[in-house]
Coordinates of C-alpha atoms in Angstrom, one line a residue:
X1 CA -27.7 3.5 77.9
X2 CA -27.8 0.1 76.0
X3 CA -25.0 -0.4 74.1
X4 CA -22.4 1.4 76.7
X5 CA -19.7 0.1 75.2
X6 CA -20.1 1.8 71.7
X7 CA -20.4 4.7 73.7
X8 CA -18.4 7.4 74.6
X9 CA -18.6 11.0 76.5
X10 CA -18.3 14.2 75.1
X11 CA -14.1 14.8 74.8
X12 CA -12.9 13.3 78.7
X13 CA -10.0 10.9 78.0
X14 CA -8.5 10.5 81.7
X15 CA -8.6 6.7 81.9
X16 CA -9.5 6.9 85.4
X17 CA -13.0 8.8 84.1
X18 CA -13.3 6.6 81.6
X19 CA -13.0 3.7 83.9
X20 CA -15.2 4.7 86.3
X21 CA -17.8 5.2 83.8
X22 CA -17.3 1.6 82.3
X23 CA -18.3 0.4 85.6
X24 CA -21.5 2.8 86.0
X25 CA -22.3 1.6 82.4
X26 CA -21.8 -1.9 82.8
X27 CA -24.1 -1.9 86.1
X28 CA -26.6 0.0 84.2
X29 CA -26.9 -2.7 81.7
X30 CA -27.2 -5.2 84.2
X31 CA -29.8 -3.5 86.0
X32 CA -31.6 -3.4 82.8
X33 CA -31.5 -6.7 82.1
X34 CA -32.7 -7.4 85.6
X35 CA -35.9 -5.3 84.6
X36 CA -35.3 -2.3 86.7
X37 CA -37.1 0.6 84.6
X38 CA -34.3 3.4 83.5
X39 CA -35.6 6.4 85.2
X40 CA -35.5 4.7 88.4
X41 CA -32.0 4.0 87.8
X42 CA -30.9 7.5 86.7
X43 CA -33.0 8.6 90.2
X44 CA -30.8 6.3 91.9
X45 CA -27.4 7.4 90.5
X46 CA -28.2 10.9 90.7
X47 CA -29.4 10.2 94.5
X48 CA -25.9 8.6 95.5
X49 CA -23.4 10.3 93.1
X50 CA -24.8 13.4 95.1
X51 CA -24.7 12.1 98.9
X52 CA -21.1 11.1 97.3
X53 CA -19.9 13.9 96.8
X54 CA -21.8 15.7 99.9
X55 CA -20.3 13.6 102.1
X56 CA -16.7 14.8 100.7
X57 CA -17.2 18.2 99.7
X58 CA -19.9 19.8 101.5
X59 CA -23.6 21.1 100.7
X60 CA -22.4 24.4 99.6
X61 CA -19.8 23.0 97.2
X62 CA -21.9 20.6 96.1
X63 CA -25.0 23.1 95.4
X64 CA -22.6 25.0 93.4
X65 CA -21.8 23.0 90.9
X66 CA -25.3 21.4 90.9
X67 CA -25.8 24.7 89.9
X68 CA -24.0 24.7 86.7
X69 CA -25.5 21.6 85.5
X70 CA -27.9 23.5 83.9
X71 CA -25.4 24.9 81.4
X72 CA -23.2 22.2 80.9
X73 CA -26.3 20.0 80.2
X74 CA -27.3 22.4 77.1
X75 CA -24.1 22.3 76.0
X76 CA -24.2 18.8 75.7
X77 CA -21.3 17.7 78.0
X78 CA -23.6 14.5 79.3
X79 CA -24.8 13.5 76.1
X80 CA -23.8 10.1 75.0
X81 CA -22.7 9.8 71.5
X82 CA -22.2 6.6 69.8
X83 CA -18.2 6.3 67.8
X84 CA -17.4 4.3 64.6
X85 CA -16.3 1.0 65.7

């Protein structure tokens, strides 16, 4: 995740996205910085961007797309990919 801001996801261009994931980015690389060890960061996010969306959609919702992620994960969708600057 160093170097967020060369990065860039798969083909999402809402700004809003986009934004949000500046901000998850940018905190990621502060947490670096401070030491915290990147797998206990990505346990972290994974931990609250779930009870997020829990607490607004519901477990059964929620298990069904966690469900997908298997998929969508081999098709690359959450692979960061660095752009020509």
């Amino acid at each position: 995740m160093r170097q967020a801001r060369r990065l860039r996801t798969s083909s999402d261009d809402n700004p809003q996205k986009q934004a949000a994931l500046r901000y998850i980015l940018d905190a990621w690389e502060e947490a670096l910085h401070d030491g915290i060890e990147p797998e206990m960061l990505a346990n972290a996010a994974l931990f609250a961007a779930l009870a997020d969306l829990i607490s607004v959609f519901g477990e059964d919702a929620v298990a069904k797309m966690a469900g997908g992620l298997s998929r969508r994960i081999h098709h690359g969708e959450f692979t960061l990919k660095q752009t020509s600057q």
